[in-house]
XYZ file of N, CA and C in Angstrom:
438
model
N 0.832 -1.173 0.000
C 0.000 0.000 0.000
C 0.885 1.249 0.000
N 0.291 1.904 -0.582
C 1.087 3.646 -0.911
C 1.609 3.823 0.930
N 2.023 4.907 0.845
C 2.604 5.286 1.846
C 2.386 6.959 1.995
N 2.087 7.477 3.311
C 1.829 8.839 3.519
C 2.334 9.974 2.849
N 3.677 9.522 2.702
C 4.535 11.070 1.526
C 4.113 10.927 0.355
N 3.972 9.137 -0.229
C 3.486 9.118 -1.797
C 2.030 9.641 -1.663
N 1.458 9.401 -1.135
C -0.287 9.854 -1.049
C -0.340 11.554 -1.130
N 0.779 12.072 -0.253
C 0.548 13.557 -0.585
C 0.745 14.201 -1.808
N 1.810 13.494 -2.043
C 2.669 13.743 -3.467
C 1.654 13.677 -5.054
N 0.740 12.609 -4.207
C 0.039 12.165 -5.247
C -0.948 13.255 -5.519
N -1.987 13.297 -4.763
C -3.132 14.444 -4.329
C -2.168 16.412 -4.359
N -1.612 16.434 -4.254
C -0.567 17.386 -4.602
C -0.442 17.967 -6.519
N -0.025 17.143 -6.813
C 0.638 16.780 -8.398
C -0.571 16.616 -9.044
N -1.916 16.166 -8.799
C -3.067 15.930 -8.878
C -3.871 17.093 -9.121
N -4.240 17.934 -7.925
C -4.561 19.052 -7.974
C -4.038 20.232 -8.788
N -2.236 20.292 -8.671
C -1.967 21.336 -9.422
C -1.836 20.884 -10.846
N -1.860 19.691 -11.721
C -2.315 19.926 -12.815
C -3.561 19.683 -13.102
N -4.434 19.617 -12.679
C -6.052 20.030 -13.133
C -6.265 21.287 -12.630
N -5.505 22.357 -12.389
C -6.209 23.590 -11.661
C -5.248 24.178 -13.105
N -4.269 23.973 -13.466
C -3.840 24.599 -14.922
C -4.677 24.191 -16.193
N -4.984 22.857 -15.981
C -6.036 22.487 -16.959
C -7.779 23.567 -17.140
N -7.897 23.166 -15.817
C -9.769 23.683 -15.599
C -9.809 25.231 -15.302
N -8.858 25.630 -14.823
C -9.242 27.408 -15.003
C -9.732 27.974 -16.153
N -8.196 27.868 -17.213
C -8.944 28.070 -18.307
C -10.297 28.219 -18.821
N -9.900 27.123 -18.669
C -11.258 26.157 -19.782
C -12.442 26.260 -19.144
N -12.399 26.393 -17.692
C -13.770 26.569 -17.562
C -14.419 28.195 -17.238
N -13.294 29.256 -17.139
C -13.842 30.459 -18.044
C -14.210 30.906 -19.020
N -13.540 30.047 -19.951
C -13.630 29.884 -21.189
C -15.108 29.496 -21.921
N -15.837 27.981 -21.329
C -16.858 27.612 -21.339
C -17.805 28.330 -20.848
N -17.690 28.938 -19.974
C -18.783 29.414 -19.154
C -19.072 31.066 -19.205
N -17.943 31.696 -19.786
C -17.838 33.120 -19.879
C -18.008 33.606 -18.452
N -17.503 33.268 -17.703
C -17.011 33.580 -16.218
C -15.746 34.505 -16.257
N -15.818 35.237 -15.364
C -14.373 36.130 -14.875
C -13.265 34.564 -14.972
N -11.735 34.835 -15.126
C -10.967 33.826 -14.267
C -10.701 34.022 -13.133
N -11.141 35.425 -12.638
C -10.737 35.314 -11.508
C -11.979 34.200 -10.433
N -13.089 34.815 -10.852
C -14.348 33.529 -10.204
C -13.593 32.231 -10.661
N -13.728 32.017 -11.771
C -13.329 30.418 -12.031
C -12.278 30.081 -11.464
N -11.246 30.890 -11.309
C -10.484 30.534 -10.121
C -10.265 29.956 -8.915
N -11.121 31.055 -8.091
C -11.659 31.111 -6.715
C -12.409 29.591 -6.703
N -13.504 29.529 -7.669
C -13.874 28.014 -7.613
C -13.047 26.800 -7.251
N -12.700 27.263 -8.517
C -11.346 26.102 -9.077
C -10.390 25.734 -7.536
N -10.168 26.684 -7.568
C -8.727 26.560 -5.961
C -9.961 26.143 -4.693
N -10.945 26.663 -4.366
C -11.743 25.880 -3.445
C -11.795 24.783 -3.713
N -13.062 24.526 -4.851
C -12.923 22.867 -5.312
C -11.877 22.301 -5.041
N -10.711 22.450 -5.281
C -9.216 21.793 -5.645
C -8.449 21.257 -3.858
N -9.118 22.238 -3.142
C -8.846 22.158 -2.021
C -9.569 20.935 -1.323
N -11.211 21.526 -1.151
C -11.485 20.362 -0.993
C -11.249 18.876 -1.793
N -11.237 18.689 -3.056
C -11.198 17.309 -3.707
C -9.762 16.781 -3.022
N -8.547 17.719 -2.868
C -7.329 17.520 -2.384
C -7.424 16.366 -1.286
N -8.726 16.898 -0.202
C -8.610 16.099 1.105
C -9.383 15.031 0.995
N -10.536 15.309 0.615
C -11.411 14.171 -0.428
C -10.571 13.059 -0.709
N -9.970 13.597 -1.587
C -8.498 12.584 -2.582
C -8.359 11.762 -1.838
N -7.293 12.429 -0.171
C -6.615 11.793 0.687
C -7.442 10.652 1.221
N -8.430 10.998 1.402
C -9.295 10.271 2.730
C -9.739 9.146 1.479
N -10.589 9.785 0.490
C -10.952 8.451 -0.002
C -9.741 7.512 -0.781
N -8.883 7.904 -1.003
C -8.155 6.706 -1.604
C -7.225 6.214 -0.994
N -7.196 6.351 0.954
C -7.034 5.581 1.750
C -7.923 4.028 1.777
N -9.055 5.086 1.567
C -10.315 4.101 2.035
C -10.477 3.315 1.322
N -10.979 3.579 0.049
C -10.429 2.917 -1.007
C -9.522 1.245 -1.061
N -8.171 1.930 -0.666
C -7.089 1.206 -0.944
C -7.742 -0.228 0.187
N -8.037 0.510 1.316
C -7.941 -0.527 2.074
C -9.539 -1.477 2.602
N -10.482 -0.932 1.859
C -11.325 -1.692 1.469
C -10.805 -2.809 0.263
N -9.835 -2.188 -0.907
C -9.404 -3.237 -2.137
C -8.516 -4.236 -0.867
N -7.184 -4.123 -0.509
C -6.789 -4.695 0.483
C -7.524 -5.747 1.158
N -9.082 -5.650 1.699
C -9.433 -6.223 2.084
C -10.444 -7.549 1.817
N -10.850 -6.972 0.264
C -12.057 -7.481 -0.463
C -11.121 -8.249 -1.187
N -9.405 -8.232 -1.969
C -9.167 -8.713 -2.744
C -7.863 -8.902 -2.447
N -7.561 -8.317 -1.569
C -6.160 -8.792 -0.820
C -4.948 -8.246 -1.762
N -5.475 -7.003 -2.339
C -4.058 -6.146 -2.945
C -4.346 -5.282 -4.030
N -4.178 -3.412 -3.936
C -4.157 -2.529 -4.229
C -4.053 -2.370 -5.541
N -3.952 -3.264 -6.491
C -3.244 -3.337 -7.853
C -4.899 -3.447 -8.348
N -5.134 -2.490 -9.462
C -6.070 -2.197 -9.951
C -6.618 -2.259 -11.241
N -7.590 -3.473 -11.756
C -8.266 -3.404 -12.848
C -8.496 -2.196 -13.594
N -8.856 -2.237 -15.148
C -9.216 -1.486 -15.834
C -11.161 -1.073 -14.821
N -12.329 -2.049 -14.827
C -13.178 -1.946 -14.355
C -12.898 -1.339 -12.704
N -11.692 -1.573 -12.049
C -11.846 -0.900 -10.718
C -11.563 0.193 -10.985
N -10.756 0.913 -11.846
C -10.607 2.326 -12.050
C -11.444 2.788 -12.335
N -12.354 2.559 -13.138
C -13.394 2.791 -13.635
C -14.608 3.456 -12.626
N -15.032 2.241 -11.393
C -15.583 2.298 -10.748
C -14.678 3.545 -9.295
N -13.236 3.291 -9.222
C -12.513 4.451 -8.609
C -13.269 5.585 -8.715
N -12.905 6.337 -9.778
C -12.995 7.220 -10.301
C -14.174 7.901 -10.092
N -15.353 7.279 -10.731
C -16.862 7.132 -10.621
C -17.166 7.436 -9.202
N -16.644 7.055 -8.418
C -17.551 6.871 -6.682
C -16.726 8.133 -6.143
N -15.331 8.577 -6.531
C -14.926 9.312 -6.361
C -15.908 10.853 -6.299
N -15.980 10.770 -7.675
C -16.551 12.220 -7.953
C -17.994 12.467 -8.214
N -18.641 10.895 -7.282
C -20.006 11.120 -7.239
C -20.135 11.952 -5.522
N -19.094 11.248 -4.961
C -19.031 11.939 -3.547
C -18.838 13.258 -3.321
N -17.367 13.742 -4.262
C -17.308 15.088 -4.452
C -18.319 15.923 -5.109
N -19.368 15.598 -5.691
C -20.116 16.446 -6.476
C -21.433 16.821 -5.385
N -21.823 15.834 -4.260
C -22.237 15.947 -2.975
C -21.704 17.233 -1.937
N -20.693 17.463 -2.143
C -20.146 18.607 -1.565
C -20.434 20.172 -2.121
N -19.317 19.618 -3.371
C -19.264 20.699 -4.275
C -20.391 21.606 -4.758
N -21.426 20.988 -4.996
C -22.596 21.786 -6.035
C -23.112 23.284 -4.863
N -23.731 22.679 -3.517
C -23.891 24.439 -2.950
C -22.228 25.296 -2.832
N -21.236 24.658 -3.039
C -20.610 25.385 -2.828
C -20.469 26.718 -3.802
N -20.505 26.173 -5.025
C -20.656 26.744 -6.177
C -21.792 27.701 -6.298
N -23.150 26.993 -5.686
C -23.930 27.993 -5.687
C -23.912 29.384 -4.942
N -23.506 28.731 -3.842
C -23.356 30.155 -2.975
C -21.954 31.756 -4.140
N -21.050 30.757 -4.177
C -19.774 31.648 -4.522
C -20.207 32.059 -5.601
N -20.796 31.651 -6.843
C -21.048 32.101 -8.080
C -22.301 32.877 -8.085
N -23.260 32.652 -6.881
C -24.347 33.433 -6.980
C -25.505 32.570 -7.991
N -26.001 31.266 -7.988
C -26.256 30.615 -9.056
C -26.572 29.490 -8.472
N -28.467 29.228 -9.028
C -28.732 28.372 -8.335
C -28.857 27.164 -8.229
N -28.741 26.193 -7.030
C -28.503 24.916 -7.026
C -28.504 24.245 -8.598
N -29.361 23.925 -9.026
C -29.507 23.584 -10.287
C -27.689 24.008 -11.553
N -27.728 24.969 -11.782
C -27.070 25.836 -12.354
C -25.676 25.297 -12.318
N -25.653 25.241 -10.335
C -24.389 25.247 -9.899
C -23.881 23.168 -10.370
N -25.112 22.404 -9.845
C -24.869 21.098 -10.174
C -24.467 20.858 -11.912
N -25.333 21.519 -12.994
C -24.863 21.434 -13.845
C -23.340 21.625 -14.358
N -22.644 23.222 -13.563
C -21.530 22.944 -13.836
C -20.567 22.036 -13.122
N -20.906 21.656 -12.050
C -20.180 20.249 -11.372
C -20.354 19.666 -11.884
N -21.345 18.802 -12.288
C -21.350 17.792 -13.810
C -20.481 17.755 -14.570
N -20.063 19.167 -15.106
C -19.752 19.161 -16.314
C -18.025 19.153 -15.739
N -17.813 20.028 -14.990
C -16.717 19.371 -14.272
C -16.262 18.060 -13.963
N -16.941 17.607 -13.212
C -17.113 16.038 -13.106
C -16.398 15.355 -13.747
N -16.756 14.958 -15.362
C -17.140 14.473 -16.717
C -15.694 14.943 -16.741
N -14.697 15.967 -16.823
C -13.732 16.368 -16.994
C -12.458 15.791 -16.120
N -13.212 15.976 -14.229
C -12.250 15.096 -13.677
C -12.401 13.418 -13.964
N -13.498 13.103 -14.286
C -13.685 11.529 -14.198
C -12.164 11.160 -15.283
N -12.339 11.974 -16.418
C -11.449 11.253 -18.039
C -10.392 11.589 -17.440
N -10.048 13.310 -16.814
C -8.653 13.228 -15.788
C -7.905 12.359 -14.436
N -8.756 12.205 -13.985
C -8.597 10.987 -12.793
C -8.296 9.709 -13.432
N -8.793 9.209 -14.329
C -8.337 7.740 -15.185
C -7.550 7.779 -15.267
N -6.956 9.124 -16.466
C -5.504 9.245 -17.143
C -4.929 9.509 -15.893
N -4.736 10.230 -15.314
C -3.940 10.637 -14.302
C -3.384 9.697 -13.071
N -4.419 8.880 -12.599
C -3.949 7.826 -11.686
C -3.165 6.742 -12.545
N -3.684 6.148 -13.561
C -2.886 5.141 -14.097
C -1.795 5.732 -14.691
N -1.332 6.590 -14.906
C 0.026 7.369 -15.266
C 1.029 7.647 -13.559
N 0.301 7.646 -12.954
C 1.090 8.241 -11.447
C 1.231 6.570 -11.573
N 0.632 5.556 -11.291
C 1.027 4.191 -10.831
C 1.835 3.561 -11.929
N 2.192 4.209 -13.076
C 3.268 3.660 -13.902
C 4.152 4.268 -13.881
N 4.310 5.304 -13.209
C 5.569 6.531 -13.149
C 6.137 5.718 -11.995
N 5.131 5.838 -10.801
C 5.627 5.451 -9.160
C 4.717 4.435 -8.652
N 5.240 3.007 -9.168
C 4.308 1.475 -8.999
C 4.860 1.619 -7.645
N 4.416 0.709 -6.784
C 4.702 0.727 -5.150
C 5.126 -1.239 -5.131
N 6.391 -1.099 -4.610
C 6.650 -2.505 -4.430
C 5.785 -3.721 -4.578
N 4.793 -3.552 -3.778
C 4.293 -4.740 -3.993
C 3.495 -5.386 -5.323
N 3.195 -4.094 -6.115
C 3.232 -4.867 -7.482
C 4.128 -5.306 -8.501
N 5.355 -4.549 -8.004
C 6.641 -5.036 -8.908
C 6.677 -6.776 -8.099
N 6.603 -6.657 -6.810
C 6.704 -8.430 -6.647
C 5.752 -9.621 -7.304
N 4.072 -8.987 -7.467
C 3.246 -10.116 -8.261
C 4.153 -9.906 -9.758
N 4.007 -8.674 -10.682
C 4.563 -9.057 -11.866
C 5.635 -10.081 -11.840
N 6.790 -9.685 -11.292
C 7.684 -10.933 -11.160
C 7.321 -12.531 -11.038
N 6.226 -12.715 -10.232
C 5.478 -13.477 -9.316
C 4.943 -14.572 -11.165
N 4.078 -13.362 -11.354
C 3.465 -13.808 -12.434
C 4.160 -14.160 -13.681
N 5.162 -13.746 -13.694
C 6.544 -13.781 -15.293
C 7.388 -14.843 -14.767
């Protein structure tokens, strides 16, 4: 299982490239100030940050427990990802409403649409961090298995 510095590192590296990605783009989309889409953006980013932490502890060690090791299917990422940012979007949407001035509705739509953006980023992004920085114990099954 990951380890506390890799987990920060991870949720870290995580956040600051989707906050270069989604500023933009989602002033862009939305004809928002950047500075609002910002302010969003870096809240959101904050919270999903701790989000991150907590759930892909939990995560890990529910897989750990159900399957006896962290190493992750195409379908568990899948489902990762998914439960991830169904939780965060539970948070997120009044937040949005309040800060943007925009109501519930409005605000969920653009979490959605966010969403939809972190879901395809969270795929790419985790399975790229676990091929950059695999954690021992899957270098031992590959071996295991070869």
């Amino acid at each position: 299982m990951r380890k506390t510095g890799d987990r920060i590192r991870h949720a870290i590296s995580f956040e600051v490239i989707a906050l270069g990605l989604v500023t933009p783009l989602g002033a862009w989309v939305y004809d928002l100030p950047f500075t609002d889409i910002g302010v969003v953006s870096v809240g959101s980013a904050t919270i999903a940050m701790l989000w991150n932490y907590i759930y892909n502890i939990g995560f890990d060690h529910a897989m750990q427990r159900l399957v006896g090791t962290t190493a992750k299917t195409v379908p568990i990422r899948v489902a990762h990802a998914v439960l991830f940012e169904g939780g965060l979007l539970f948070v997120l949407a009044p937040f949005i409403a309040w800060y943007l001035q925009v109501g519930l509705w409005h605000a969920v739509v653009m979490d959605v649409s966010f969403s939809l953006f972190y879901l395809v980023y969270a795929f790419v992004f985790n399975w790229s961090y676990d091929r950059v920085f695999p954690i021992p114990e899957w270098q031992t099954q590959d071996e295991a298995a070869g």
